[in-house]
PDB file of C-alpha atoms in Angstrom:
ATOM      1  CA  MET A   9       0.000   0.000   0.000  1.00 56.00           C
ATOM      2  CA  SER A  10       1.423   3.373  -0.832  1.00 62.00           C
ATOM      3  CA  SER A  11       2.209   5.986   1.785  1.00 60.00           C
ATOM      4  CA  ALA A  12      -0.331   8.327   0.210  1.00 59.00           C
ATOM      5  CA  ALA A  13      -3.071   5.774   0.780  1.00 58.00           C
ATOM      6  CA  VAL A  14      -2.059   5.294   4.425  1.00 57.00           C
ATOM      7  CA  ALA A  15      -1.952   9.065   4.921  1.00 56.00           C
ATOM      8  CA  GLY A  16      -5.427   9.314   3.369  1.00 58.00           C
ATOM      9  CA  LEU A  17      -6.836   6.655   5.713  1.00 59.00           C
ATOM     10  CA  VAL A  18      -5.327   8.373   8.771  1.00 58.00           C
ATOM     11  CA  TRP A  19      -6.728  11.723   7.643  1.00 56.00           C
ATOM     12  CA  TRP A  20     -10.156  10.140   6.937  1.00 56.00           C
ATOM     13  CA  SER A  21     -10.324   8.554  10.398  1.00 55.00           C
ATOM     14  CA  GLY A  22      -9.922  11.985  11.961  1.00 56.00           C
ATOM     15  CA  ASP A  23      -6.473  11.378  13.395  1.00 57.00           C
ATOM     16  CA  GLY A  24      -8.079   9.294  16.154  1.00 59.00           C
ATOM     17  CA  PRO A  25      -7.916   5.590  16.856  1.00 61.00           C
ATOM     18  CA  VAL A  26      -9.571   3.354  14.273  1.00 58.00           C
ATOM     19  CA  ARG A  27     -12.080   0.922  15.826  1.00 63.00           C
ATOM     20  CA  ALA A  28     -12.713  -2.338  14.046  1.00 65.00           C
ATOM     21  CA  VAL A  29     -15.894  -3.146  15.997  1.00 71.00           C
ATOM     22  CA  GLU A  30     -18.282  -0.714  17.611  1.00 71.00           C
ATOM     23  CA  THR A  31     -20.975  -1.536  20.156  1.00 72.00           C
ATOM     24  CA  PRO A  32     -24.331  -1.757  18.355  1.00 71.00           C
ATOM     25  CA  GLU A  33     -27.191   0.527  19.262  1.00 77.00           C
ATOM     26  CA  LEU A  34     -29.592  -1.158  21.677  1.00 75.00           C
ATOM     27  CA  ARG A  35     -33.320  -0.691  21.447  1.00 76.00           C
ATOM     28  CA  ALA A  36     -36.282  -2.082  23.389  1.00 75.00           C
ATOM     29  CA  ALA A  37     -37.578  -5.555  22.537  1.00 70.00           C
ATOM     30  CA  PRO A  38     -40.827  -5.636  20.532  1.00 68.00           C
ATOM     31  CA  GLU A  39     -44.070  -6.456  22.299  1.00 67.00           C
ATOM     32  CA  PRO A  40     -45.197 -10.110  22.099  1.00 63.00           C
ATOM     33  CA  LEU A  41     -48.155 -10.716  19.774  1.00 51.00           C
ATOM     34  CA  ALA A  42     -50.319 -11.800  22.697  1.00 50.00           C
ATOM     35  CA  ALA A  43     -49.777  -8.390  24.372  1.00 57.00           C
ATOM     36  CA  LEU A  44     -51.031  -6.634  21.228  1.00 54.00           C
ATOM     37  CA  GLY A  45     -54.344  -8.519  21.498  1.00 55.00           C
ATOM     38  CA  THR A  46     -54.596  -9.449  17.830  1.00 50.00           C
ATOM     39  CA  ALA A  47     -57.185 -12.057  16.900  1.00 50.00           C
ATOM     40  CA  ALA A  48     -54.562 -14.494  15.602  1.00 47.00           C
ATOM     41  CA  ALA A  49     -52.481 -14.217  18.771  1.00 45.00           C
ATOM     42  CA  THR A  50     -55.512 -14.741  21.014  1.00 47.00           C
ATOM     43  CA  GLU A  51     -56.689 -17.803  19.024  1.00 47.00           C
ATOM     44  CA  GLU A  52     -53.199 -19.356  18.948  1.00 46.00           C
ATOM     45  CA  GLY A  53     -52.799 -18.762  22.681  1.00 47.00           C
ATOM     46  CA  ALA A  54     -56.139 -20.394  23.421  1.00 46.00           C
ATOM     47  CA  ARG A  55     -55.144 -23.415  21.361  1.00 46.00           C
ATOM     48  CA  SER A  56     -51.772 -23.848  23.044  1.00 48.00           C
ATOM     49  CA  GLU A  57     -53.217 -23.442  26.549  1.00 50.00           C
ATOM     50  CA  ALA A  58     -55.824 -26.136  25.843  1.00 50.00           C
ATOM     51  CA  GLY A  59     -53.031 -28.442  24.633  1.00 50.00           C
ATOM     52  CA  PRO A  60     -53.493 -31.965  25.980  1.00 47.00           C
ATOM     53  CA  GLU A  61     -57.142 -31.384  26.858  1.00 66.00           C
ATOM     54  CA  ILE A  62     -58.282 -31.271  23.231  1.00 81.00           C
ATOM     55  CA  ARG A  63     -60.152 -34.509  22.448  1.00 83.00           C
ATOM     56  CA  ILE A  64     -59.885 -36.033  18.979  1.00 85.00           C
ATOM     57  CA  GLY A  65     -62.632 -37.996  17.230  1.00 81.00           C
ATOM     58  CA  ASP A  66     -65.917 -39.290  18.552  1.00 81.00           C
ATOM     59  CA  PHE A  67     -66.282 -41.684  21.445  1.00 85.00           C
ATOM     60  CA  GLU A  68     -69.375 -43.645  20.396  1.00 84.00           C
ATOM     61  CA  ARG A  69     -69.419 -47.443  20.489  1.00 87.00           C
ATOM     62  CA  PRO A  70     -70.216 -49.129  17.189  1.00 88.00           C
ATOM     63  CA  GLU A  71     -73.435 -51.164  17.187  1.00 90.00           C
ATOM     64  CA  GLU A  72     -71.756 -54.426  16.198  1.00 93.00           C
ATOM     65  CA  VAL A  73     -68.180 -55.445  16.938  1.00 93.00           C
ATOM     66  CA  PRO A  74     -66.386 -58.624  15.843  1.00 94.00           C
ATOM     67  CA  GLU A  75     -65.355 -60.930  18.674  1.00 95.00           C
ATOM     68  CA  TYR A  76     -61.946 -60.190  20.159  1.00 94.00           C
ATOM     69  CA  GLU A  77     -59.907 -60.874  23.271  1.00 95.00           C
ATOM     70  CA  ILE A  78     -57.201 -58.748  24.855  1.00 95.00           C
ATOM     71  CA  LEU A  79     -54.259 -61.134  25.369  1.00 94.00           C
ATOM     72  CA  ASP A  80     -51.798 -58.604  26.775  1.00 95.00           C
ATOM     73  CA  GLU A  81     -51.941 -55.006  27.954  1.00 95.00           C
ATOM     74  CA  ARG A  82     -49.040 -52.782  28.924  1.00 95.00           C
ATOM     75  CA  ARG A  83     -49.463 -49.223  30.168  1.00 95.00           C
ATOM     76  CA  ASN A  84     -46.905 -46.475  30.079  1.00 93.00           C
ATOM     77  CA  ARG A  85     -46.534 -42.751  30.772  1.00 92.00           C
ATOM     78  CA  ARG A  86     -44.256 -40.422  28.811  1.00 87.00           C
ATOM     79  CA  ASP A  87     -44.028 -36.618  28.664  1.00 84.00           C
ATOM     80  CA  GLY A  88     -47.248 -36.289  30.630  1.00 87.00           C
ATOM     81  CA  ALA A  89     -49.228 -38.535  28.270  1.00 90.00           C
ATOM     82  CA  ARG A  90     -50.693 -41.886  29.289  1.00 94.00           C
ATOM     83  CA  GLY A  91     -50.674 -44.728  26.803  1.00 94.00           C
ATOM     84  CA  ALA A  92     -51.225 -48.455  26.420  1.00 95.00           C
ATOM     85  CA  TRP A  93     -50.156 -51.262  24.098  1.00 96.00           C
ATOM     86  CA  LEU A  94     -52.669 -54.040  23.424  1.00 95.00           C
ATOM     87  CA  LEU A  95     -52.263 -57.457  21.836  1.00 95.00           C
ATOM     88  CA  ILE A  96     -55.642 -58.501  20.430  1.00 94.00           C
ATOM     89  CA  ASP A  97     -56.651 -61.991  19.334  1.00 94.00           C
ATOM     90  CA  THR A  98     -59.468 -61.932  16.802  1.00 93.00           C
ATOM     91  CA  ARG A  99     -60.712 -64.035  13.912  1.00 91.00           C
ATOM     92  CA  ALA A 100     -61.484 -60.820  12.030  1.00 88.00           C
ATOM     93  CA  HIS A 101     -59.060 -60.131   9.179  1.00 88.00           C
ATOM     94  CA  SER A 102     -60.435 -57.185   7.226  1.00 91.00           C
ATOM     95  CA  GLU A 103     -59.572 -53.548   7.780  1.00 92.00           C
ATOM     96  CA  GLU A 104     -63.296 -52.752   8.170  1.00 94.00           C
ATOM     97  CA  GLU A 105     -63.575 -55.239  11.051  1.00 94.00           C
ATOM     98  CA  TYR A 106     -60.394 -53.842  12.638  1.00 94.00           C
ATOM     99  CA  VAL A 107     -61.923 -50.361  12.451  1.00 94.00           C
ATOM    100  CA  LEU A 108     -64.962 -51.573  14.435  1.00 95.00           C
ATOM    101  CA  ILE A 109     -62.739 -53.169  17.087  1.00 95.00           C
ATOM    102  CA  THR A 110     -60.574 -50.031  17.226  1.00 94.00           C
ATOM    103  CA  ARG A 111     -63.607 -47.763  17.674  1.00 94.00           C
ATOM    104  CA  HIS A 112     -64.848 -50.044  20.464  1.00 95.00           C
ATOM    105  CA  LEU A 113     -61.438 -49.891  22.172  1.00 96.00           C
ATOM    106  CA  LYS A 114     -61.286 -46.103  21.679  1.00 93.00           C
ATOM    107  CA  VAL A 115     -64.357 -45.766  23.887  1.00 92.00           C
ATOM    108  CA  ARG A 116     -63.097 -48.356  26.390  1.00 94.00           C
ATOM    109  CA  TYR A 117     -59.717 -46.575  26.742  1.00 94.00           C
ATOM    110  CA  ALA A 118     -61.044 -43.010  26.464  1.00 92.00           C
ATOM    111  CA  ASN A 119     -59.277 -42.086  29.712  1.00 92.00           C
ATOM    112  CA  LEU A 120     -55.871 -42.653  28.050  1.00 93.00           C
ATOM    113  CA  ASP A 121     -54.171 -40.307  25.606  1.00 94.00           C
ATOM    114  CA  ALA A 122     -52.959 -43.004  23.190  1.00 93.00           C
ATOM    115  CA  VAL A 123     -53.330 -46.729  22.522  1.00 95.00           C
ATOM    116  CA  SER A 124     -51.309 -48.940  20.182  1.00 95.00           C
ATOM    117  CA  ILE A 125     -52.973 -52.173  19.024  1.00 94.00           C
ATOM    118  CA  GLU A 126     -51.618 -55.290  17.320  1.00 94.00           C
ATOM    119  CA  PHE A 127     -54.084 -57.779  15.818  1.00 93.00           C
ATOM    120  CA  ILE A 128     -53.264 -61.479  15.671  1.00 92.00           C
ATOM    121  CA  ASP A 129     -55.192 -64.694  15.151  1.00 91.00           C
ATOM    122  CA  LEU A 130     -54.059 -67.501  17.473  1.00 90.00           C
ATOM    123  CA  ARG A 131     -55.540 -70.057  15.089  1.00 87.00           C
ATOM    124  CA  GLN A 132     -52.803 -69.026  12.627  1.00 81.00           C
ATOM    125  CA  ALA A 133     -49.860 -69.495  15.028  1.00 74.00           C
ATOM    126  CA  LEU A 134     -49.380 -65.898  16.212  1.00 69.00           C
ATOM    127  CA  ARG A 135     -49.466 -64.408  12.734  1.00 79.00           C
ATOM    128  CA  TYR A 136     -49.495 -60.591  12.758  1.00 82.00           C
ATOM    129  CA  ASN A 137     -52.570 -59.404  10.842  1.00 86.00           C
ATOM    130  CA  GLY A 138     -52.528 -55.651  11.311  1.00 90.00           C
ATOM    131  CA  GLY A 139     -52.479 -52.860  13.794  1.00 92.00           C
ATOM    132  CA  ALA A 140     -54.096 -49.645  14.901  1.00 93.00           C
ATOM    133  CA  LEU A 141     -53.184 -46.427  16.646  1.00 93.00           C
ATOM    134  CA  ILE A 142     -55.674 -44.558  18.792  1.00 93.00           C
ATOM    135  CA  PHE A 143     -54.993 -40.941  19.713  1.00 92.00           C
ATOM    136  CA  ASN A 144     -57.644 -39.537  22.044  1.00 90.00           C
ATOM    137  CA  THR A 145     -55.923 -36.228  22.820  1.00 90.00           C
ATOM    138  CA  THR A 146     -53.315 -33.933  21.338  1.00 88.00           C
ATOM    139  CA  ALA A 147     -50.886 -35.267  23.954  1.00 89.00           C
ATOM    140  CA  GLY A 148     -51.610 -38.748  22.595  1.00 89.00           C
ATOM    141  CA  VAL A 149     -50.750 -37.594  19.080  1.00 89.00           C
ATOM    142  CA  GLY A 150     -47.266 -36.634  20.285  1.00 88.00           C
ATOM    143  CA  TYR A 151     -46.969 -39.803  22.364  1.00 89.00           C
ATOM    144  CA  ILE A 152     -47.489 -41.911  19.244  1.00 87.00           C
ATOM    145  CA  GLY A 153     -45.013 -39.844  17.259  1.00 86.00           C
ATOM    146  CA  TYR A 154     -47.125 -37.569  15.070  1.00 84.00           C
ATOM    147  CA  PHE A 155     -45.260 -34.361  15.855  1.00 82.00           C
ATOM    148  CA  HIS A 156     -46.965 -32.272  13.176  1.00 83.00           C
ATOM    149  CA  GLY A 157     -50.514 -33.019  14.307  1.00 83.00           C
ATOM    150  CA  PRO A 158     -52.896 -35.948  13.991  1.00 83.00           C
ATOM    151  CA  PRO A 159     -53.097 -37.796  10.656  1.00 82.00           C
ATOM    152  CA  ASN A 160     -56.903 -37.407  10.669  1.00 83.00           C
ATOM    153  CA  ASN A 161     -59.801 -36.149  12.796  1.00 86.00           C
ATOM    154  CA  LYS A 162     -61.223 -39.609  13.557  1.00 89.00           C
ATOM    155  CA  GLY A 163     -58.791 -40.242  16.390  1.00 86.00           C
ATOM    156  CA  TYR A 164     -57.498 -43.561  15.071  1.00 88.00           C
ATOM    157  CA  TYR A 165     -55.516 -45.097  12.239  1.00 89.00           C
ATOM    158  CA  VAL A 166     -56.000 -48.743  11.199  1.00 90.00           C
ATOM    159  CA  LYS A 167     -53.998 -50.914   8.811  1.00 88.00           C
ATOM    160  CA  ALA A 168     -54.543 -54.581   7.946  1.00 87.00           C
ATOM    161  CA  THR A 169     -51.809 -56.701   6.373  1.00 86.00           C
ATOM    162  CA  ASP A 170     -52.349 -58.089   2.901  1.00 69.00           C
TER     163      ASP A 170
END
């Protein structure tokens, strides 16, 4: 760098010390949306406060349910949500029949946040025939692993094997 350039930089800086970093100007933090009282902020706040208390789906027993037996039941609690795992023996094999059993169990286990179900038929040597997930509350949705919300508004998901 030439001496003329250095002299120009010294003159431009005002003959004082050159600071590489200056302290930024501080200003007050903005108000939270909830404090502004906007409709969106109030609605979002109401939803988040309700949290685990929001119930998902209906809790009406179906009129007819295929025969089934609960072979094993295990209960658990995680992150404030209560859940259960059920092993069900049934001769039913169609997804429609599994839906009826799942709806019946949804009412029976309405006090829990989530229930995981595995369907087998003991006549077929413990063959896995399908499964279901019941999510009764928003806490149950997270318990099962749906972190972006429930997959539907029925409160259950059923899948039969082919």
